[in-house]
Amino acid sequence: MPPLESEPRDQKLPDNIWPTLKRFLPYLWPKDAPALRVRIIIALSLVLVSKAIILTMPFAYKAVVDNMTDGAEAALALLLAFVAAYAGARFAAVLSDNMRNVAFEQVGQTATQNLASHVFRRLHRLSLRFHLSRRTGEVTKIIERGTKSIDTMLYFLLFNIAPTALELTAVLIIFGVKFGAGLVIATLVMVAAYIIFTQRITDWRNELRMEMNSMDGQALGRAVDSLLNYETVKYFGAEQRESDRYNKAARDYADAAVKSENSLALLNVGQSLITNLMMFGAMGYSVWGWSKGMFTVGDLVLINTLLMQLFRPLDLLGMVYRMIRQGVVDMQAMFDLIDTETEVVDMPGAPPLVINSPAIRFVDVDFGYNEDRKILNGLSFEVPAGQTLAIVGPSGAGKSTIARLLYRFYDPASGCIEIDGQDIRKVTQDSLRAAIGIVPQDTVLFNDTIGYNIAYGRSDASAEDMQRGAQGAAIADFIEKLPQGYDTQVGERGLKLSGGEKQRVAIARTLVKDPPVLILDEATSALDSRTEAEILSTLRGVAEGRTTITIAHRLSTITHADEILVLKDGTVAERGTHRELLAKAGLYAKMWERQAQEAAEA
C-alpha cells in the first residue's frame, strides 16, 4: 500500500534510510514490555528451528534417491523411514512458521497500537495553524499507512531478511564442503546480481510510485474536501463540476498506477532470469560431475532442492526490499508529522491555573497570523470578574482572534494575557482550557448521540449532569420528545439538527463543563430573529455569575453588556456601555444606525 502525500517533499525517498530505521527499532525491542521481548525471543527461536528443519529436508530426499537402486528392495523399511523423515520435516517447518506467527502477532499489534496512539496524541498537541493548513484526509492517510508499515517492517526484518541470510550461509557451507568452491562462487555471484538488479529496478519503481502517491493524494483530498462541503456544492449546483475534478484526479492516479504495475512485471521477469540461469548452471555442473563419477543422482537432487529452497526467500526478498523501502517512505512521512514543531508549549514546571476571581486582562497585545499581516496592535482591556464584555467591529478587526489567544491556540508576539492575575503562558494549557467555555458561531458536533455531545463538556459527566445541562440550555423538552431521547444520532457535524438546536446543544455542553470564564463567539449570528431571541435569553442566564466575553456582529444582542469594546484595525477605537457609545455619536453609533436601518428595510 503506497503512502498518501500530495507534497513531494514528504514523499521523497530519503537518501539514508538508517535514521528512520533507528527510530523504528525501539518498537522492535520495547523496553517497558518484558512479555513482548519474551515473545520475540520465542519467535526467533522458532525461526532457527524452522531453518534447521528445512536444511535437513534435502539430505533426507538425497538419501531416498541414492538408496533407490536395483537390489535395494531389502532396504525398503529404511527408504520408507527416509520418506517419513522428509514428510515430517516439511510438516515441522510449516508448524514452526505458524507457531512463530502466533508468538509474534501480539508484538506487531502492540507496536502498531503504541505508535498510532503516540501520533494521535501528538497531532492533538500541534497548533491550530498546522491543522488549518493541512488536509485532514491526507493526514489520516499518512497515519494509517505509517502505523501499518511498522508491523510489516517488524515481520520482514525478523522473519525474512535474517533467516534468508542464515540459510544462504548454510547453503554456501554445504556447497563448499560437498561440491567445491566453484559452486560457492557461482551462488554468491547469483545472489549479488539478484540483489543489485532488485535494488536498481525497485528504486526506479519508487520514483513511479511517488508520482502515483501524489495523484492518489490529490484524488483523496478533493473527494474529502468536496464531501465536507456537501451543502456548498448543492447551493451552487456544482455536482458535475466536483465530479469532473475528482474524475481527472482519479484518471491521473490510474495512469500512474498502470506505469507502476507494468514496471513490476519487468522486475519479476529479470529476477526469474537470474535465478533460472543459476539453476541451469548448478544442475548442469552436477550432471557433468555425475557423468564423471564425482556425484551421485542424490547429489543432483540435493543441489536442486537446496537452490529451490534458497530461491523461495530470495523471490520474497525482492518484495521485502520493496516493502521495506515503501515502509521507510510511509514511516518517514509519519515521523515528519511527529517532528512537526509544536508552536504553543507549556513552560517547564508550569503550574496549573488557579482561579479565585476570574478577571481577564489583555496588556499591550500584538499578534498576527503572518509576519506581513498584523491583526492586533497593542490591544489592552480588562474584564472584571463576573462581568460581561462585548467586542464588536468590522470583519478582520481581530474579534475572533481574541478568543483564540485566550484559549492559547496561539501566543501573542508581544504583551501578555492574564486570568486572575496569572500570565496564561506560564500555566498549563490543560488547566487554562478547563477554565474556559465557548459557544462558537459555527457549532460542529460529533457524529454521535445528543447525549454524547452534551456530556462531552466534561470527561466525568454523569447522566444527571447531562440532563441538567440540557435543562439549562432549554433543550431538555425537545430531546425528551424524540423517540430515542438522548440516544438520538445527530449525524455528520450535527446536520440532523437545526441551527438553533445545535446552538442549544453547544450551550448545554458548556453548562456541563461549568467554566468560570465564558466566550460567546457570535453564537447567534446564523439564527433567525425568533430563535436568536430564545437563544439570547438562554445565554444571558448561562452568563450570570461568570466572566463573559461576547463577540458580536449584531449590536442588538449586546446592549446589556457591562462594557463594549469597538475594535478597528486591531486597536480599541471606542469603549463604554451601549448608552455611552450612542451618546458619543462615533463608530459604534454609526454601526447601530446602519443595522437599525437594515432591520427596518427588512
XYZ file of C-alpha atoms in Angstrom:
602
model
C 0.000 0.000 0.000
C 1.601 3.273 -1.028
C 1.660 6.187 1.397
C -0.501 9.167 0.677
C 1.083 12.563 0.485
C 0.409 15.282 -2.012
C 3.546 17.255 -1.281
C 6.725 15.967 -2.991
C 8.943 16.792 -0.012
C 7.018 14.302 2.136
C 7.205 11.583 -0.496
C 10.849 11.947 -1.387
C 12.705 8.724 -0.729
C 15.383 9.502 1.871
C 18.985 9.097 0.713
C 19.827 7.397 4.001
C 17.176 5.093 5.417
C 19.092 4.282 8.610
C 17.856 7.269 10.651
C 14.282 6.147 10.010
C 15.124 2.530 10.827
C 16.830 3.604 14.068
C 13.657 5.358 15.162
C 11.738 2.218 14.291
C 13.958 -0.223 16.231
C 12.634 0.642 19.725
C 9.304 -0.775 18.609
C 11.133 -3.987 17.699
C 12.529 -4.349 21.236
C 10.223 -2.430 23.626
C 11.974 -1.516 26.874
C 8.909 -1.448 29.086
C 7.358 -4.710 27.854
C 9.332 -7.794 29.008
C 6.488 -10.094 27.982
C 6.776 -8.853 24.394
C 10.526 -9.386 24.468
C 9.937 -12.989 25.524
C 7.586 -13.415 22.593
C 10.240 -12.053 20.228
C 12.825 -14.485 21.610
C 10.397 -17.374 21.205
C 9.601 -16.299 17.650
C 13.305 -16.037 16.747
C 13.981 -19.435 18.290
C 11.236 -20.921 16.160
C 12.839 -19.282 13.117
C 16.097 -21.103 13.868
C 14.249 -24.380 14.390
C 12.386 -23.937 11.120
C 15.573 -23.212 9.162
C 17.364 -26.191 10.719
C 14.490 -28.443 9.713
C 14.364 -27.015 6.192
C 18.089 -27.628 5.712
C 17.745 -31.307 6.729
C 14.977 -31.990 4.214
C 17.231 -32.118 1.100
C 19.517 -34.639 2.779
C 16.573 -36.943 3.509
C 15.482 -36.531 -0.096
C 19.022 -37.299 -1.314
C 19.176 -40.416 0.847
C 15.933 -41.731 -0.610
C 17.136 -41.217 -4.209
C 20.608 -42.687 -3.597
C 19.185 -45.833 -1.990
C 16.574 -46.447 -4.713
C 18.879 -48.690 -6.756
C 18.470 -52.163 -8.124
C 18.595 -54.734 -5.339
C 17.625 -52.219 -2.658
C 14.263 -53.839 -2.085
C 15.562 -55.303 1.195
C 16.161 -51.777 2.449
C 12.529 -50.803 1.855
C 11.972 -50.053 5.543
C 14.965 -47.694 5.526
C 13.693 -45.948 2.407
C 10.266 -45.504 3.938
C 11.937 -44.082 7.038
C 13.747 -41.505 4.892
C 10.459 -40.668 3.142
C 8.745 -40.281 6.500
C 11.580 -38.073 7.718
C 11.242 -35.892 4.617
C 7.464 -35.549 5.016
C 7.798 -34.975 8.757
C 10.399 -32.254 8.181
C 8.090 -30.458 5.751
C 5.258 -30.554 8.278
C 7.530 -29.476 11.134
C 8.741 -26.487 9.097
C 5.162 -25.345 8.459
C 4.280 -25.912 12.123
C 7.287 -23.871 13.288
C 6.442 -20.994 10.945
C 2.853 -20.791 12.154
C 3.799 -21.082 15.833
C 6.277 -18.279 15.175
C 3.482 -16.123 13.737
C 1.288 -16.852 16.762
C 4.070 -15.839 19.139
C 4.864 -12.654 17.214
C 1.363 -11.381 16.386
C 0.930 -9.673 19.768
C 4.265 -7.869 19.290
C 3.267 -6.438 15.917
C -0.190 -5.365 17.016
C 1.092 -3.754 20.219
C 3.789 -1.854 18.344
C 1.224 -0.602 15.820
C -1.173 0.430 18.596
C 1.516 2.268 20.579
C 2.761 4.137 17.544
C -0.741 5.096 16.387
C -1.638 6.356 19.871
C 1.573 8.371 20.072
C 0.956 10.023 16.698
C -2.693 10.743 17.536
C -1.728 12.434 20.819
C 0.969 14.378 19.022
C -1.452 15.655 16.384
C -3.772 16.991 19.064
C -0.814 18.837 20.574
C 0.050 20.597 17.329
C -1.051 24.165 16.808
C -4.254 25.343 15.200
C -2.102 26.843 12.455
C -0.933 23.346 11.473
C -4.447 21.913 11.305
C -5.760 24.841 9.299
C -3.006 24.385 6.704
C -3.235 20.595 6.227
C -5.982 18.454 4.721
C -7.490 16.070 7.236
C -7.872 13.224 4.725
C -4.188 13.293 3.814
C -3.033 13.470 7.436
C -5.171 10.478 8.456
C -3.871 8.508 5.462
C -0.274 9.234 6.471
C -1.010 7.926 9.958
C -2.804 4.853 8.659
C -0.009 3.847 6.305
C 2.782 4.764 8.693
C 1.396 2.706 11.568
C 0.613 -0.276 9.344
C 4.128 -0.219 7.943
C 5.698 -0.867 11.342
C 4.051 -4.281 11.622
C 5.242 -5.109 8.106
C 8.763 -3.902 8.861
C 8.975 -5.940 12.066
C 7.794 -9.077 10.286
C 10.113 -8.823 7.296
C 13.220 -7.824 9.233
C 12.853 -10.648 11.735
C 11.399 -13.422 9.634
C 12.714 -12.894 6.136
C 15.960 -10.960 5.907
C 17.684 -12.538 8.908
C 16.554 -16.145 8.120
C 17.485 -15.708 4.448
C 20.985 -14.594 5.389
C 21.235 -17.565 7.750
C 20.018 -20.002 5.090
C 22.361 -18.568 2.462
C 25.321 -19.029 4.804
C 24.339 -22.640 5.491
C 23.865 -23.414 1.772
C 27.282 -21.933 0.937
C 28.913 -24.084 3.604
C 27.182 -27.221 2.285
C 28.158 -26.404 -1.305
C 31.761 -25.727 -0.277
C 32.131 -28.986 1.667
C 30.393 -31.287 -0.828
C 30.830 -29.664 -4.245
C 33.796 -27.322 -4.090
C 34.492 -23.595 -4.238
C 33.198 -23.172 -7.804
C 29.564 -23.685 -6.812
C 30.032 -21.387 -3.825
C 31.371 -18.587 -6.036
C 28.597 -19.082 -8.588
C 25.963 -18.897 -5.843
C 27.487 -15.701 -4.429
C 27.594 -14.113 -7.904
C 23.958 -15.065 -8.474
C 22.853 -13.609 -5.127
C 24.845 -10.411 -5.694
C 23.389 -9.968 -9.191
C 19.903 -10.649 -7.874
C 20.231 -8.090 -5.065
C 21.756 -5.375 -7.290
C 19.145 -5.872 -10.013
C 16.318 -5.836 -7.469
C 17.651 -2.690 -5.812
C 18.090 -0.753 -9.049
C 14.699 -1.646 -10.501
C 12.953 -1.097 -7.176
C 14.488 2.362 -6.809
C 13.217 3.219 -10.288
C 9.789 1.871 -9.383
C 9.765 4.019 -6.252
C 10.055 7.116 -8.411
C 6.981 5.963 -10.306
C 5.282 5.198 -7.015
C 5.949 8.699 -5.699
C 4.161 10.092 -8.751
C 1.278 7.677 -8.141
C 1.077 8.726 -4.481
C 0.882 12.365 -5.468
C -2.061 11.649 -7.746
C -3.701 9.484 -5.082
C -3.334 12.289 -2.555
C -4.932 14.793 -4.879
C -7.844 12.473 -5.620
C -8.498 11.735 -1.950
C -8.023 15.347 -0.884
C -10.520 16.562 -3.483
C -13.016 13.859 -2.511
C -12.830 14.645 1.211
C -12.913 18.403 0.629
C -15.935 18.090 -1.653
C -17.857 15.815 0.724
C -17.144 18.022 3.737
C -18.551 20.941 1.751
C -21.556 18.956 0.556
C -24.006 21.778 1.263
C -21.935 24.363 -0.584
C -21.752 22.066 -3.614
C -25.530 21.785 -3.558
C -26.014 25.520 -3.115
C -24.149 26.242 -6.347
C -25.333 23.204 -8.306
C -21.706 22.145 -8.731
C -22.136 18.364 -8.551
C -20.912 17.827 -12.110
C -18.012 20.233 -11.590
C -16.906 18.341 -8.486
C -17.339 15.020 -10.288
C -15.188 16.241 -13.190
C -12.445 17.442 -10.830
C -12.429 14.126 -8.990
C -12.508 12.110 -12.229
C -9.474 13.973 -13.545
C -7.526 13.304 -10.344
C -8.624 9.650 -10.331
C -7.676 9.265 -14.017
C -4.206 10.714 -13.373
C -3.789 8.262 -10.500
C -4.902 5.343 -12.688
C -2.347 6.260 -15.376
C 0.437 6.435 -12.802
C -0.686 3.139 -11.258
C -0.517 1.402 -14.670
C 3.097 2.541 -15.099
C 3.949 1.304 -11.611
C 2.355 -2.116 -12.131
C 3.996 -2.578 -15.547
C 7.388 -1.913 -14.010
C 6.660 -4.739 -11.564
C 6.442 -7.167 -14.497
C 9.958 -6.151 -15.604
C 11.255 -6.743 -12.091
C 9.704 -10.208 -11.848
C 10.990 -11.304 -15.279
C 14.530 -10.130 -14.512
C 14.602 -11.874 -11.147
C 13.340 -15.099 -12.701
C 16.011 -14.932 -15.422
C 18.830 -14.622 -12.858
C 17.611 -17.487 -10.662
C 16.940 -19.841 -13.574
C 20.373 -19.188 -15.080
C 21.812 -20.185 -11.721
C 19.647 -23.301 -11.612
C 20.757 -24.247 -15.142
C 24.442 -23.803 -14.309
C 24.300 -25.641 -10.977
C 22.336 -28.612 -12.283
C 24.441 -28.756 -15.435
C 27.524 -28.885 -13.214
C 26.045 -31.672 -11.081
C 25.081 -33.682 -14.208
C 28.621 -33.263 -15.534
C 30.006 -34.421 -12.175
C 27.691 -37.434 -12.222
C 28.946 -38.384 -15.675
C 32.487 -38.310 -14.302
C 31.536 -40.403 -11.291
C 32.103 -37.476 -8.907
C 28.482 -37.095 -7.783
C 25.512 -39.341 -7.241
C 21.995 -38.851 -8.523
C 21.095 -37.864 -4.957
C 23.632 -35.039 -5.166
C 21.752 -33.666 -8.176
C 18.556 -33.772 -6.126
C 20.355 -32.172 -3.153
C 21.619 -29.229 -5.226
C 18.246 -28.770 -6.850
C 16.370 -28.852 -3.548
C 18.782 -26.527 -1.740
C 18.608 -23.974 -4.550
C 14.825 -24.202 -4.762
C 14.608 -23.565 -1.025
C 17.044 -20.662 -1.342
C 15.178 -19.147 -4.292
C 11.916 -19.083 -2.352
C 13.100 -16.499 0.225
C 15.124 -14.760 -2.496
C 11.945 -14.318 -4.525
C 10.378 -12.863 -1.420
C 13.492 -10.765 -0.860
C 12.578 -8.682 -3.886
C 9.163 -7.991 -2.399
C 10.711 -7.500 1.028
C 13.101 -4.870 -0.297
C 10.224 -3.069 -1.985
C 8.101 -3.275 1.150
C 10.914 -2.014 3.371
C 11.673 0.899 1.072
C 7.965 1.672 0.859
C 7.691 1.278 4.612
C 10.546 3.735 5.098
C 8.726 6.294 2.941
C 5.479 5.734 4.841
C 7.157 5.908 8.227
C 9.250 8.927 7.250
C 6.084 10.822 6.325
C 4.590 9.877 9.682
C 7.752 10.762 11.602
C 7.699 14.141 9.834
C 4.294 14.684 11.431
C 5.697 13.684 14.812
C 8.656 16.027 14.318
C 6.464 18.985 13.384
C 7.338 21.714 15.836
C 4.678 22.416 18.418
C 4.032 26.135 18.260
C 2.466 26.526 21.717
C 4.136 24.616 24.550
C 3.964 24.720 28.329
C 6.884 26.250 30.183
C 8.990 23.709 32.120
C 7.372 23.151 35.507
C 4.358 25.306 34.629
C 1.746 25.229 37.435
C -1.991 24.813 36.813
C -4.169 27.897 36.587
C -5.804 28.695 39.925
C -8.896 30.883 39.726
C -10.409 32.659 42.694
C -11.626 35.771 40.888
C -11.779 35.171 37.096
C -10.813 38.630 35.877
C -9.359 38.829 32.352
C -6.715 41.316 31.302
C -5.054 41.985 27.932
C -1.923 44.138 28.194
C -0.409 45.672 25.008
C -1.065 42.543 22.968
C 0.381 42.420 19.444
C -0.418 39.476 17.179
C -0.503 38.484 13.514
C -1.110 35.149 11.828
C 1.671 36.026 9.399
C 4.549 38.444 9.692
C 3.106 40.637 6.976
C -0.448 40.598 8.340
C -0.802 42.129 11.788
C -4.193 41.636 13.442
C -3.873 43.151 16.947
C -1.844 46.265 17.669
C -1.123 46.932 21.328
C -4.588 45.810 22.436
C -5.352 46.420 26.112
C -8.571 45.885 28.060
C -9.835 44.338 31.287
C -12.932 42.344 32.186
C -13.651 42.372 35.945
C -14.706 39.087 37.491
C -18.375 38.258 36.929
C -18.932 40.985 34.322
C -19.720 40.813 30.609
C -17.561 42.465 27.972
C -18.850 42.727 24.417
C -16.474 43.099 21.459
C -17.728 44.471 18.144
C -16.151 45.761 14.996
C -15.882 45.163 11.253
C -14.682 41.860 9.787
C -10.944 41.426 10.178
C -10.755 43.695 13.226
C -9.492 40.818 15.389
C -12.620 39.825 17.326
C -12.337 36.035 16.972
C -8.560 36.272 17.317
C -9.081 37.415 20.902
C -10.885 34.141 21.683
C -8.114 32.075 20.061
C -5.447 33.903 22.033
C -7.388 33.463 25.259
C -7.583 29.724 24.610
C -3.866 29.885 23.801
C -4.190 28.383 20.372
C -1.557 30.996 19.570
C 0.787 33.093 21.692
C 0.923 36.871 21.191
C 4.002 38.356 19.556
C 4.294 40.765 22.478
C 2.343 41.793 25.543
C 0.589 39.375 27.858
C -2.834 37.959 28.700
C -3.795 37.364 32.316
C -6.595 35.498 34.064
C -6.902 36.235 37.777
C -3.501 37.948 37.618
C -1.719 34.902 36.121
C 0.018 35.095 32.750
C -1.598 32.324 30.713
C 1.762 31.500 29.081
C 3.100 30.494 32.492
C 0.355 28.000 33.390
C -0.510 24.649 31.852
C -2.658 24.667 28.737
C -4.893 21.903 30.088
C -5.800 23.870 33.206
C -6.303 27.063 31.164
C -8.711 25.444 28.711
C -10.527 23.671 31.513
C -11.398 27.108 32.941
C -12.883 28.476 29.701
C -16.102 27.530 27.942
C -17.147 28.644 24.486
C -20.323 28.719 22.423
C -18.958 29.190 18.894
C -20.572 30.767 15.886
C -20.425 27.515 13.904
C -21.293 24.667 16.242
C -19.794 21.413 14.996
C -20.998 18.257 16.738
C -19.539 14.763 16.781
C -21.317 12.178 14.657
C -22.746 10.517 17.760
C -25.745 10.912 20.050
C -27.124 14.122 21.503
C -26.262 12.802 24.954
C -22.650 12.166 23.968
C -22.269 15.681 22.569
C -23.743 17.302 25.676
C -21.675 15.164 28.072
C -18.535 15.970 26.050
C -18.244 19.141 28.121
C -16.637 17.171 30.958
C -14.984 13.755 30.773
C -16.517 12.560 34.050
C -20.007 13.979 33.403
C -22.844 11.816 34.696
C -26.299 11.331 33.198
C -27.650 13.807 35.761
C -25.057 16.412 34.701
C -26.049 15.912 31.091
C -29.740 16.359 31.864
C -29.103 19.470 33.958
C -27.088 20.952 31.103
C -29.916 20.248 28.669
C -32.434 21.879 31.026
C -30.214 24.928 31.462
C -29.948 25.241 27.677
C -33.740 24.891 27.306
C -33.424 21.844 25.069
C -34.434 19.092 27.514
C -38.106 19.133 26.463
C -37.145 18.825 22.800
C -34.847 15.870 23.494
C -37.363 14.020 25.635
C -39.942 14.207 22.828
C -37.570 12.436 20.427
C -38.212 8.676 20.009
C -34.660 7.827 21.128
C -34.245 10.758 23.516
C -30.632 11.401 24.425
C -29.558 8.447 22.243
C -30.678 10.247 19.066
C -27.918 10.390 16.450
C -27.088 13.931 15.302
C -25.362 12.993 12.024
C -22.143 14.267 10.472
C -21.279 17.650 12.077
C -24.765 17.643 13.638
C -26.531 18.134 10.299
C -29.679 16.333 11.511
C -30.352 19.211 13.923
C -31.416 22.745 13.092
C -29.153 25.712 13.751
C -30.979 26.629 16.956
C -30.907 23.044 18.213
C -27.196 22.768 17.575
C -26.593 26.034 19.421
C -28.561 24.769 22.410
C -26.533 21.550 22.427
C -23.377 23.692 22.425
C -24.758 25.730 25.343
C -25.665 22.558 27.236
C -22.171 21.199 26.630
C -20.683 24.370 28.090
C -23.028 24.186 31.101
C -21.826 20.648 31.772
C -18.264 21.950 31.717
C -19.314 24.726 34.136
C -16.346 27.070 33.487
C -15.752 30.343 35.324
C -14.917 32.093 32.027
C -17.326 32.064 29.097
C -16.793 33.122 25.469
C -19.755 33.672 23.171
C -18.277 33.938 19.680
C -21.119 35.355 17.531
C -23.203 32.487 18.890
C -26.460 33.697 17.314
C -25.328 35.260 14.055
C -26.534 32.330 11.944
C -30.004 32.144 13.503
C -33.307 33.721 12.602
C -34.605 36.547 14.816
C -37.092 34.400 16.764
C -34.586 31.638 17.501
C -31.968 34.278 18.245
C -34.196 35.872 20.877
C -34.743 32.494 22.541
C -31.038 31.627 22.483
C -30.066 35.081 23.797
C -32.373 34.647 26.758
C -30.731 31.304 27.494
C -27.221 32.701 27.040
C -27.841 35.552 29.449
C -28.933 33.068 32.062
C -25.811 30.970 31.420
C -23.533 34.038 31.688
C -24.769 35.014 35.154
C -22.016 34.655 37.699
C -19.347 34.092 35.042
C -16.810 36.386 33.446
C -18.070 36.612 29.879
C -16.644 37.873 26.612
C -19.273 38.221 23.891
C -18.055 38.618 20.323
C -20.967 40.025 18.345
C -21.923 41.093 14.876
C -25.461 42.220 15.643
C -25.298 45.075 18.132
C -28.810 44.375 19.386
C -27.503 41.219 21.088
C -25.014 43.013 23.379
C -26.873 46.076 24.670
C -26.892 44.516 28.164
C -23.097 44.222 28.366
C -21.262 45.942 31.234
C -18.784 47.326 28.712
C -18.500 47.290 24.934
C -15.220 47.494 23.010
C -15.295 48.702 19.423
C -12.270 47.348 17.546
C -10.798 48.884 14.436
C -7.506 47.829 12.844
C -6.609 45.732 15.868
C -6.974 48.520 18.438
C -9.740 49.831 20.685
C -11.449 52.630 18.808
C -14.202 53.185 21.396
C -15.282 51.726 24.708
C -18.191 52.198 27.083
C -21.728 50.995 27.708
C -24.344 50.889 24.994
C -25.826 54.238 26.060
C -22.425 55.889 26.425
C -21.319 54.789 22.971
C -24.529 56.007 21.358
C -24.062 59.348 23.078
C -20.552 59.657 21.588
C -22.018 59.523 18.086
C -18.895 57.769 16.863
C -18.166 54.489 15.086
C -20.489 52.430 17.315
C -23.361 54.846 16.815
C -22.912 54.675 13.040
C -22.891 50.860 13.164
C -26.043 50.909 15.310
C -27.789 53.303 12.957
C -26.847 51.255 9.894
C -28.061 47.976 11.426
C -31.284 49.599 12.597
C -31.874 50.865 9.069
C -31.202 47.417 7.584
C -33.620 45.856 10.072
C -36.306 48.407 9.204
C -35.849 47.748 5.485
C -36.066 44.013 6.091
